[in-house]
Amino acid sequence: MQTLQEKLAQTSRFLVGTELVSVRGSMAEDSAIKARTFANELVASAEIDWISITDNAGGNPQLAPLALGRPILYAGQEVVIHFTCKDLNRNRLESEAWLLNSEGFYNILAMTGDYPVAGNEGLAKPVFDIDSVGLISMLDQMNQGFDPKDAQGKSKKQRLQKTQFCIGAVTTNFKLREGEVIPQYLKLEKKVQCGAQFIINQIGFDSRKMSELRLYMDAHGMNETPLIGNVYLLSSRVAQIFYEGLIPGVVVSRALSELCQKQAQSADRGKAFFSELAAKQIAIYRGLGYRGVYLGGVHSFAAIEKILAIEKTFAADDWKQFAREIAFSRAGEFFYYAQNPASGLADPAKRDASSPRASDYVTLAYQLSKWTHDAVFAPGTAFAHWGANICANSKNPFQGPKALRALEKVSKSILYQCKDCGDCSLPDIAFLCPESQCAKNQRNGPCGGTREGRCEVDGYGDCIWLRAYERLKHDGTERDLLQHAPVVQNQGLRGTSAWANSWLGRDHAAKKADAVAETADLEKIKPAESKI
């Protein structure tokens, strides 16, 4: 039997995967038994190429995906385990990855994950120690033969055995604003560079954006990366939930929501409309050159059979008409490519109009921050050399001189709401702090949960990556937004001076191996008041 990696490598057959949503409770729960019955039907079908199992979907606590995955894997079906950063730190993620590889779960969908919305005795505390780019990078390192560095950051003599992960990632371009869409594309490129071997797009219902994603990947060195189209079986209730923005990152326009409500009230059409809509999306993805589809929102094998049967009745070119029908963008929505008037899809030969370079986010504080960084912290400058000397010769090299440390704390607190992480990403994100201004501490690009540019978590305002993009666009350097990635923050530097760490080459931006922070000595020399 072919592995998923082997199936993705071939182009002769259009693939079909489906989603199995985990449940809350043990395997003895009625909901778990129902999920297992559904899984058994999927395993028996020759038309299903893999089964994906969710990981605390929507930020809710649920049964670990391995519990549902083991019987499926042992029955001979390919399983994709959703692997997210919201609940586990990097150590536990590595531990879980070794477990998955040891038990034969080689297919991983690496994601940052949804912000928690529930938990025992109230809302759970999110982790987000690393993000999807950091996770993909770690899994790729494990595939290459993991290098278990010691406490000083030096490589040990023996590398660990190579894992066999087929690493997947998720992307979305179903966004409203330019400062959302372009950073998502740039992050997609970074995911592929860091080791993602296949891509699944987010739920969306606009054929022009579907075609644009395929064309963007083709034009930016990702044409060989298998792309899987997300097909979700809607209902009137779910369409309303999506329209109201209750599921981060999933968009249903007003026009589509109203159409779904109208069709649901029709005695003649009813559920048939939703099955046909899903089947038409499959046909569109097939026609656009996607490698396969990922079916979500289905809870019975009969529903899948119906959708696939409808799609088989379509003629080869019917998808072109369906693409004109399924065009539910929003007013003012940004597109990377202009529209081809003949097809209604994206035209790779012509860019669409972009927003003006002027932005309210280009402030005096931003301009001052850029000047200060270039003059004081850029490697090779006289001030950087002075800073390195004065910090290295201070009583505590991890804090630097007391007066300078006090100036750092006060100025960064006022300007950036600094959380004193010691491993500063301000220069990476146009001088916006990911700890104080991003609910998920995203240091390698935006998550997929923004709603019309705003963070999915109330109280955080516009996404820092949208703001960073607009600042860099003003400078004409927006394509450099993610040149720094991947960043994996060194928590051992927390509570120390980011200025000293920058000058002495201890933070993530350091390029020389001999300048890595001596984490083992860190706790010995930190003053008690710096510990958090």
Coordinates of C-alpha atoms in Angstrom, one line a residue:
M1 CA 0.0 0.0 0.0
Q2 CA 1.3 3.4 -0.9
T3 CA 2.2 5.9 1.8
L4 CA 0.8 9.4 1.7
Q5 CA 4.1 10.8 0.6
E6 CA 4.2 8.4 -2.3
K7 CA 0.6 9.3 -3.2
L8 CA 1.5 13.0 -3.2
A9 CA 4.5 12.4 -5.4
Q10 CA 2.4 11.0 -8.2
T11 CA 0.2 13.1 -10.4
S12 CA -1.9 10.5 -12.2
R13 CA -4.7 10.4 -9.6
F14 CA -6.6 13.1 -7.8
L15 CA -6.4 12.5 -4.1
V16 CA -9.2 12.6 -1.5
G17 CA -8.6 13.0 2.2
T18 CA -11.1 13.6 4.9
E19 CA -11.2 15.1 8.4
L20 CA -12.1 13.2 11.6
V21 CA -12.9 15.6 14.4
S22 CA -11.9 14.3 17.8
V23 CA -14.3 14.3 20.7
R24 CA -14.3 15.2 24.4
G25 CA -14.2 12.2 26.7
S26 CA -12.8 8.7 26.5
M27 CA -13.1 6.1 23.7
A28 CA -16.1 4.7 25.5
E29 CA -18.2 7.8 25.0
D30 CA -21.1 7.6 22.5
S31 CA -19.5 10.3 20.5
A32 CA -16.2 8.4 20.3
I33 CA -18.0 5.2 19.3
K34 CA -19.7 7.2 16.5
A35 CA -16.4 8.6 15.4
R36 CA -14.8 5.1 15.3
T37 CA -17.7 3.8 13.3
F38 CA -17.3 6.6 10.8
A39 CA -13.5 5.9 10.7
N40 CA -14.1 2.2 10.0
E41 CA -16.3 3.1 7.0
L42 CA -13.6 5.5 5.7
V43 CA -10.9 2.8 6.1
A44 CA -13.0 0.4 4.0
S45 CA -13.3 2.9 1.1
A46 CA -10.9 2.7 -1.8
E47 CA -11.7 6.4 -2.6
I48 CA -10.3 7.8 0.6
D49 CA -6.5 8.3 0.6
W50 CA -6.0 9.5 4.1
I51 CA -7.8 10.5 7.3
S52 CA -6.8 13.6 9.2
I53 CA -7.5 13.8 13.0
T54 CA -7.8 17.1 14.7
D55 CA -5.9 18.3 17.7
N56 CA -8.1 20.3 20.2
A57 CA -9.9 21.9 17.3
G58 CA -11.2 25.4 17.8
G59 CA -9.2 25.7 21.1
N60 CA -11.4 23.2 22.9
P61 CA -10.1 20.2 25.0
Q62 CA -10.6 16.9 23.2
L63 CA -9.4 13.3 23.1
A64 CA -5.8 13.1 21.9
P65 CA -5.7 12.3 18.2
L66 CA -3.6 9.2 18.7
A67 CA -6.5 7.4 20.4
L68 CA -8.6 7.6 17.3
G69 CA -5.6 7.3 15.0
R70 CA -4.2 4.0 16.2
P71 CA -7.1 1.7 15.0
I72 CA -7.1 3.5 11.7
L73 CA -3.3 3.1 11.2
Y74 CA -3.3 -0.5 12.3
A75 CA -6.1 -1.2 9.7
G76 CA -3.7 0.0 7.0
Q77 CA -5.1 3.5 6.2
E78 CA -2.9 6.6 6.1
V79 CA -3.4 8.9 9.0
V80 CA -2.5 12.6 9.2
I81 CA -2.1 13.9 12.8
H82 CA -2.8 17.5 13.4
F83 CA 0.1 18.9 15.5
T84 CA -0.3 22.3 17.1
C85 CA 1.7 24.7 19.3
K86 CA -1.1 26.1 21.4
D87 CA -1.0 23.6 24.2
L88 CA 2.6 22.3 24.3
N89 CA 6.0 23.9 24.6
R90 CA 8.9 22.9 22.4
N91 CA 10.1 20.1 24.7
R92 CA 6.8 18.4 24.8
L93 CA 6.3 18.9 21.0
E94 CA 9.7 17.2 20.4
S95 CA 8.7 14.4 22.9
E96 CA 5.3 13.9 21.1
A97 CA 7.1 13.9 17.7
W98 CA 9.4 11.1 18.8
L99 CA 6.3 9.2 20.0
L100 CA 4.5 9.7 16.7
N101 CA 7.5 8.5 14.7
S102 CA 8.0 5.5 17.0
E103 CA 4.4 4.4 16.5
G104 CA 4.4 4.8 12.7
F105 CA 2.5 8.1 12.5
Y106 CA 4.6 9.7 9.9
N107 CA 2.2 12.2 8.4
I108 CA 2.0 15.5 10.3
L109 CA 0.0 18.7 9.7
A110 CA 2.0 21.3 11.6
M111 CA 0.0 24.3 12.7
T112 CA 0.2 27.1 15.2
G113 CA -3.3 26.3 16.4
D114 CA -6.4 28.2 17.6
Y115 CA -6.3 30.3 20.7
P116 CA -7.9 28.4 23.6
V117 CA -11.6 29.2 24.2
A118 CA -12.4 26.7 26.9
G119 CA -10.9 24.5 29.6
N120 CA -11.5 22.8 32.9
E121 CA -12.4 25.4 35.6
G122 CA -12.3 28.2 33.0
L123 CA -10.2 29.3 30.1
A124 CA -6.9 27.5 29.6
K125 CA -3.6 29.3 29.4
P126 CA -2.2 29.2 25.9
V127 CA 1.4 28.1 25.3
F128 CA 2.7 29.2 21.8
D129 CA 6.3 28.6 22.8
I130 CA 7.0 28.2 19.1
D131 CA 4.8 28.6 16.0
S132 CA 4.1 26.7 12.9
V133 CA 7.3 27.8 11.2
G134 CA 9.4 26.8 14.2
L135 CA 7.6 23.5 14.4
I136 CA 8.1 22.7 10.8
S137 CA 11.7 23.6 11.1
M138 CA 12.1 21.3 14.1
L139 CA 10.4 18.3 12.4
D140 CA 12.6 18.9 9.3
Q141 CA 15.7 18.8 11.5
M142 CA 14.5 15.5 13.0
N143 CA 14.1 14.2 9.4
Q144 CA 17.7 15.2 8.7
G145 CA 19.0 13.6 11.9
F146 CA 18.4 15.7 15.0
D147 CA 21.3 17.5 16.5
P148 CA 20.8 17.5 20.3
K149 CA 22.8 20.6 21.3
D150 CA 24.0 20.8 24.9
A151 CA 23.3 23.6 27.4
Q152 CA 25.9 25.8 25.8
G153 CA 24.4 25.4 22.3
K154 CA 27.2 23.2 21.1
S155 CA 26.6 20.1 19.0
K156 CA 27.0 16.8 20.6
K157 CA 29.2 14.1 19.0
Q158 CA 26.4 11.8 17.8
R159 CA 23.2 12.9 16.0
L160 CA 20.0 11.1 16.5
Q161 CA 18.5 8.8 14.0
K162 CA 16.4 10.3 11.2
T163 CA 12.6 10.4 11.5
Q164 CA 10.3 9.8 8.5
F165 CA 7.9 12.6 8.8
C166 CA 5.8 13.8 5.8
I167 CA 5.3 17.4 6.9
G168 CA 2.2 19.3 5.9
A169 CA 1.2 22.9 6.5
V170 CA -1.8 25.2 6.2
T171 CA -2.1 28.5 4.4
T172 CA -4.9 31.0 3.7
N173 CA -5.3 33.8 1.2
F174 CA -9.0 34.3 1.9
K175 CA -8.3 37.6 3.6
L176 CA -9.6 41.1 3.1
R177 CA -6.7 43.4 3.3
E178 CA -3.4 43.5 1.4
G179 CA -1.5 43.5 4.7
E180 CA -3.1 40.2 5.5
V181 CA -2.8 38.4 2.1
I182 CA 0.8 39.2 1.3
P183 CA 2.2 38.2 4.7
Q184 CA 0.3 34.9 4.4
Y185 CA 2.0 34.3 1.0
L186 CA 5.4 35.2 2.4
K187 CA 4.9 32.9 5.4
L188 CA 3.8 30.1 3.0
E189 CA 7.2 30.5 1.2
K190 CA 9.0 30.3 4.5
K191 CA 7.1 27.1 5.5
V192 CA 8.1 25.4 2.3
Q193 CA 11.7 26.6 2.7
C194 CA 11.7 25.2 6.3
G195 CA 10.5 21.7 5.2
A196 CA 6.8 21.6 4.5
Q197 CA 6.2 18.9 1.9
F198 CA 2.5 19.5 1.2
I199 CA 0.1 22.4 1.7
I200 CA -3.6 22.5 2.5
N201 CA -5.5 25.8 2.1
Q202 CA -8.0 27.1 4.6
I203 CA -11.7 26.9 4.1
G204 CA -12.9 29.4 1.6
F205 CA -15.5 30.0 -1.1
D206 CA -14.0 32.2 -3.8
S207 CA -12.6 30.5 -6.9
R208 CA -10.5 33.5 -7.9
K209 CA -8.6 33.2 -4.6
M210 CA -8.3 29.4 -5.1
S211 CA -6.7 30.0 -8.5
E212 CA -4.5 32.8 -7.2
L213 CA -3.0 30.5 -4.6
R214 CA -2.0 27.9 -7.2
L215 CA -0.6 30.6 -9.5
Y216 CA 1.4 32.3 -6.7
M217 CA 3.0 29.0 -5.7
D218 CA 3.9 28.3 -9.3
A219 CA 5.5 31.7 -9.7
H220 CA 7.5 31.6 -6.5
G221 CA 9.4 28.4 -6.5
M222 CA 6.6 26.1 -5.0
N223 CA 5.2 24.6 -8.2
E224 CA 6.4 21.1 -7.1
T225 CA 4.8 21.4 -3.7
P226 CA 1.6 19.4 -3.6
L227 CA -1.4 21.7 -2.9
I228 CA -4.6 20.3 -1.4
G229 CA -7.9 22.1 -1.7
N230 CA -10.1 22.5 1.4
V231 CA -13.7 21.5 0.7
Y232 CA -16.2 22.1 3.6
L233 CA -19.7 20.7 3.6
L234 CA -21.7 23.7 4.7
S235 CA -25.2 23.8 6.3
S236 CA -27.3 26.9 6.9
R237 CA -26.3 26.9 10.6
V238 CA -22.5 26.5 10.0
A239 CA -22.6 29.1 7.2
Q240 CA -24.1 31.6 9.8
I241 CA -21.4 30.7 12.3
F242 CA -18.7 31.3 9.7
Y243 CA -20.3 34.5 8.6
E244 CA -20.4 35.8 12.1
G245 CA -16.6 35.2 12.4
L246 CA -16.9 32.7 15.3
I247 CA -14.3 30.4 13.8
P248 CA -10.9 32.1 13.4
G249 CA -9.7 32.4 9.9
V250 CA -12.8 31.0 8.2
V251 CA -14.7 33.4 5.9
V252 CA -18.2 33.2 4.6
S253 CA -19.5 36.4 2.8
R254 CA -22.9 37.9 3.4
A255 CA -24.0 36.9 -0.1
L256 CA -23.1 33.2 0.5
S257 CA -24.6 33.2 4.0
E258 CA -27.9 34.6 2.6
L259 CA -27.8 32.0 -0.2
C260 CA -27.3 29.2 2.3
Q261 CA -30.2 30.4 4.4
K262 CA -32.5 30.6 1.4
Q263 CA -31.6 27.2 0.0
A264 CA -32.0 25.6 3.4
Q265 CA -35.6 26.7 3.4
S266 CA -36.4 25.1 0.1
A267 CA -38.3 21.9 0.3
D268 CA -37.1 20.8 -3.1
R269 CA -33.4 21.6 -2.7
G270 CA -32.6 21.4 1.0
K271 CA -29.5 19.4 1.7
A272 CA -28.9 18.7 -1.9
F273 CA -27.7 22.2 -2.5
F274 CA -24.9 21.9 0.1
S275 CA -23.7 18.5 -1.3
E276 CA -23.6 20.0 -4.8
L277 CA -21.7 23.1 -3.6
A278 CA -19.0 20.8 -2.1
A279 CA -18.9 18.7 -5.3
K280 CA -18.5 21.8 -7.4
Q281 CA -15.6 22.9 -5.3
I282 CA -13.9 19.5 -5.8
A283 CA -14.3 20.0 -9.6
I284 CA -12.8 23.5 -9.4
Y285 CA -9.8 22.3 -7.5
R286 CA -9.3 19.4 -9.9
G287 CA -9.5 21.9 -12.8
L288 CA -7.1 24.3 -11.3
G289 CA -4.4 21.7 -10.9
Y290 CA -4.5 21.0 -7.2
R291 CA -3.2 17.6 -6.2
G292 CA -6.3 16.7 -4.3
V293 CA -9.0 17.8 -1.8
Y294 CA -9.5 17.7 1.9
L295 CA -13.1 17.1 2.9
G296 CA -14.3 18.7 6.2
G297 CA -17.7 19.2 7.8
V298 CA -18.7 15.6 6.9
H299 CA -19.8 13.3 9.7
S300 CA -21.0 10.2 7.9
F301 CA -19.6 8.1 5.0
A302 CA -22.9 8.4 3.2
A303 CA -22.4 12.2 3.0
I304 CA -19.0 11.7 1.4
E305 CA -20.3 9.1 -1.0
K306 CA -23.0 11.5 -2.1
I307 CA -20.6 14.4 -2.7
L308 CA -18.1 12.2 -4.7
A309 CA -20.9 10.7 -6.7
I310 CA -22.2 14.1 -7.7
E311 CA -18.7 15.3 -8.7
K312 CA -18.3 12.2 -11.0
T313 CA -21.4 13.3 -13.0
F314 CA -19.7 16.6 -14.1
A315 CA -18.2 17.0 -17.6
A316 CA -14.4 17.8 -17.8
D317 CA -14.9 21.5 -18.4
D318 CA -17.9 22.1 -16.1
W319 CA -15.6 23.4 -13.4
K320 CA -15.1 26.6 -15.4
Q321 CA -18.8 27.5 -15.0
F322 CA -18.7 26.5 -11.4
A323 CA -15.8 28.8 -10.8
R324 CA -18.0 31.7 -12.0
E325 CA -20.7 30.6 -9.6
I326 CA -18.5 30.1 -6.5
A327 CA -17.1 33.7 -6.4
F328 CA -18.0 34.9 -2.9
S329 CA -15.4 37.6 -2.3
R330 CA -16.1 40.6 -0.1
A331 CA -16.3 44.3 -1.1
G332 CA -12.9 45.8 -1.3
E333 CA -11.1 42.5 -1.0
F334 CA -7.4 42.5 -2.0
F335 CA -6.2 40.2 -4.8
Y336 CA -2.5 39.7 -5.7
Y337 CA -3.3 39.1 -9.3
A338 CA -5.8 41.0 -11.5
Q339 CA -8.9 39.2 -12.7
N340 CA -9.0 37.5 -16.0
P341 CA -12.3 38.8 -17.5
A342 CA -12.7 35.7 -19.7
S343 CA -12.5 33.2 -16.9
G344 CA -13.2 35.3 -13.8
L345 CA -10.1 33.8 -12.2
A346 CA -6.7 35.2 -11.5
D347 CA -4.5 36.4 -14.3
P348 CA -0.8 35.6 -13.6
A349 CA 0.4 38.1 -16.2
K350 CA -1.0 41.1 -14.4
R351 CA -0.8 42.3 -10.8
D352 CA -3.9 43.8 -9.2
A353 CA -3.9 47.3 -7.8
S354 CA -2.3 47.6 -4.4
S355 CA -3.1 49.9 -1.5
P356 CA -1.3 53.3 -1.2
R357 CA 2.1 53.3 0.6
A358 CA 0.9 55.9 3.1
S359 CA -0.1 54.3 6.4
D360 CA -1.2 55.5 9.9
Y361 CA 1.2 52.9 11.3
V362 CA 4.3 54.8 10.0
T363 CA 4.8 56.9 13.1
L364 CA 7.6 59.1 14.5
A365 CA 8.4 56.3 17.0
Y366 CA 8.8 53.9 14.2
Q367 CA 11.2 56.2 12.3
L368 CA 13.2 56.9 15.5
S369 CA 13.4 53.1 16.2
K370 CA 14.8 52.4 12.8
W371 CA 17.4 55.2 13.1
T372 CA 18.4 54.0 16.6
H373 CA 18.7 50.4 15.5
D374 CA 20.9 51.2 12.5
A375 CA 23.1 53.5 14.5
V376 CA 23.4 51.6 17.8
F377 CA 22.7 47.9 17.2
A378 CA 23.6 47.2 13.6
P379 CA 26.7 44.9 13.6
G380 CA 30.0 46.7 12.9
T381 CA 29.0 50.1 14.0
A382 CA 31.1 52.0 16.6
F383 CA 28.3 52.1 19.1
A384 CA 27.7 48.3 18.8
H385 CA 31.4 47.7 19.4
W386 CA 31.2 50.0 22.5
G387 CA 28.1 48.3 23.8
A388 CA 29.7 44.9 23.5
N389 CA 32.7 46.0 25.4
I390 CA 30.9 47.8 28.2
C391 CA 28.4 44.9 28.7
A392 CA 31.1 42.2 28.5
N393 CA 33.1 44.0 31.2
S394 CA 30.2 44.8 33.5
K395 CA 29.6 43.0 36.8
N396 CA 26.8 41.0 35.2
P397 CA 27.3 40.6 31.4
F398 CA 23.7 39.4 31.0
Q399 CA 22.4 42.7 32.4
G400 CA 25.0 45.2 31.5
P401 CA 25.7 48.4 33.4
K402 CA 22.8 49.3 35.8
A403 CA 22.2 52.7 34.3
L404 CA 22.0 51.4 30.8
R405 CA 19.7 48.5 31.9
A406 CA 17.4 51.0 33.5
L407 CA 17.3 53.1 30.4
E408 CA 16.5 50.0 28.3
K409 CA 13.6 49.0 30.6
V410 CA 12.0 52.4 30.7
S411 CA 12.4 53.3 27.0
K412 CA 11.2 49.9 25.7
S413 CA 8.3 49.8 28.1
I414 CA 7.0 53.2 27.0
L415 CA 7.6 52.7 23.3
Y416 CA 6.8 49.0 22.8
Q417 CA 5.1 47.7 26.0
C418 CA 8.2 45.5 26.4
K419 CA 7.8 42.2 28.4
D420 CA 11.6 41.9 28.9
C421 CA 12.0 38.6 27.0
G422 CA 15.7 39.2 26.5
D423 CA 15.5 37.8 22.9
C424 CA 14.1 40.8 21.1
S425 CA 12.2 40.5 17.8
L426 CA 11.5 44.2 17.4
P427 CA 13.8 44.7 14.4
D428 CA 12.1 41.6 12.8
I429 CA 8.6 43.0 13.0
A430 CA 9.0 46.7 12.1
F431 CA 9.5 47.5 15.8
L432 CA 6.3 45.9 17.1
C433 CA 6.5 43.6 20.1
P434 CA 5.1 40.1 19.5
E435 CA 4.9 39.4 23.3
S436 CA 2.8 42.5 24.3
Q437 CA 0.9 43.0 21.0
C438 CA 0.3 39.5 19.6
A439 CA -1.9 37.0 21.5
K440 CA 0.1 34.1 20.1
N441 CA 3.6 35.6 20.2
Q442 CA 4.0 35.1 16.5
R443 CA 7.6 35.8 15.5
N444 CA 7.6 34.2 12.0
G445 CA 4.6 35.8 10.3
P446 CA 0.9 36.0 11.0
C447 CA -1.3 33.2 12.1
G448 CA -4.4 32.5 10.0
G449 CA -7.0 33.8 12.5
T450 CA -7.3 37.5 11.6
R451 CA -10.7 38.9 10.9
E452 CA -10.5 41.8 8.4
G453 CA -7.1 42.7 9.7
R454 CA -7.9 42.4 13.4
C455 CA -6.5 39.8 15.8
E456 CA -8.8 36.8 16.5
V457 CA -8.5 37.6 20.3
D458 CA -10.5 40.5 21.6
G459 CA -8.5 43.4 22.9
Y460 CA -5.5 43.1 20.6
G461 CA -6.6 45.3 17.7
D462 CA -5.1 45.1 14.3
C463 CA -2.6 42.3 13.7
I464 CA 1.0 43.3 14.3
W465 CA 2.0 41.6 11.0
L466 CA -0.5 43.7 9.0
R467 CA 1.0 46.8 10.8
A468 CA 4.5 45.6 10.1
Y469 CA 3.7 45.0 6.4
E470 CA 2.3 48.5 6.0
R471 CA 5.4 50.0 7.7
L472 CA 7.8 48.1 5.4
K473 CA 5.6 48.9 2.3
H474 CA 6.0 52.6 3.1
D475 CA 9.8 52.0 3.0
G476 CA 9.6 49.9 -0.2
T477 CA 10.9 46.7 1.6
E478 CA 7.7 44.8 2.2
R479 CA 9.1 41.7 0.4
D480 CA 11.7 41.5 3.2
L481 CA 9.1 41.0 5.9
L482 CA 10.1 37.4 6.7
Q483 CA 13.7 37.4 5.7
H484 CA 14.6 36.8 9.4
A485 CA 12.6 33.6 9.9
P486 CA 12.7 31.1 11.4
V487 CA 13.0 32.6 14.8
V488 CA 12.8 30.3 17.9
Q489 CA 13.0 32.5 21.0
N490 CA 15.5 31.5 23.6
Q491 CA 13.5 31.5 26.9
G492 CA 16.8 31.2 28.8
L493 CA 17.4 34.9 28.1
R494 CA 14.1 36.0 29.7
G495 CA 14.7 38.8 32.2
T496 CA 18.1 39.7 30.8
S497 CA 19.1 42.7 28.8
A498 CA 18.2 42.4 25.1
W499 CA 20.6 45.2 24.3
A500 CA 23.5 43.2 25.9
N501 CA 22.4 40.0 24.2
S502 CA 22.3 41.8 20.8
W503 CA 25.7 43.4 21.2
L504 CA 27.3 40.2 22.5
G505 CA 25.7 37.9 19.9
R506 CA 23.6 35.8 22.3
D507 CA 20.1 36.3 20.8
H508 CA 18.4 34.6 17.9
A509 CA 19.9 37.1 15.4
A510 CA 23.5 36.0 16.3
K511 CA 25.3 34.5 13.3
K512 CA 28.4 33.0 14.9
A513 CA 28.3 29.7 16.7
D514 CA 30.8 30.9 19.4
A515 CA 28.4 33.7 20.3
V516 CA 25.6 31.5 21.6
A517 CA 24.4 32.3 25.1
E518 CA 25.8 30.1 27.8
T519 CA 22.5 29.1 29.2
A520 CA 23.9 26.8 31.8
D521 CA 25.6 29.7 33.5
L522 CA 22.7 32.1 33.1
E523 CA 20.7 31.1 36.2
K524 CA 23.9 31.5 38.3
I525 CA 24.5 35.1 37.4
K526 CA 21.0 36.5 37.0
P527 CA 20.0 38.8 39.8
A528 CA 17.0 37.5 41.8
E529 CA 14.9 40.5 40.7
S530 CA 15.3 39.6 37.0
K531 CA 13.6 36.2 37.3
I532 CA 10.1 35.9 36.1

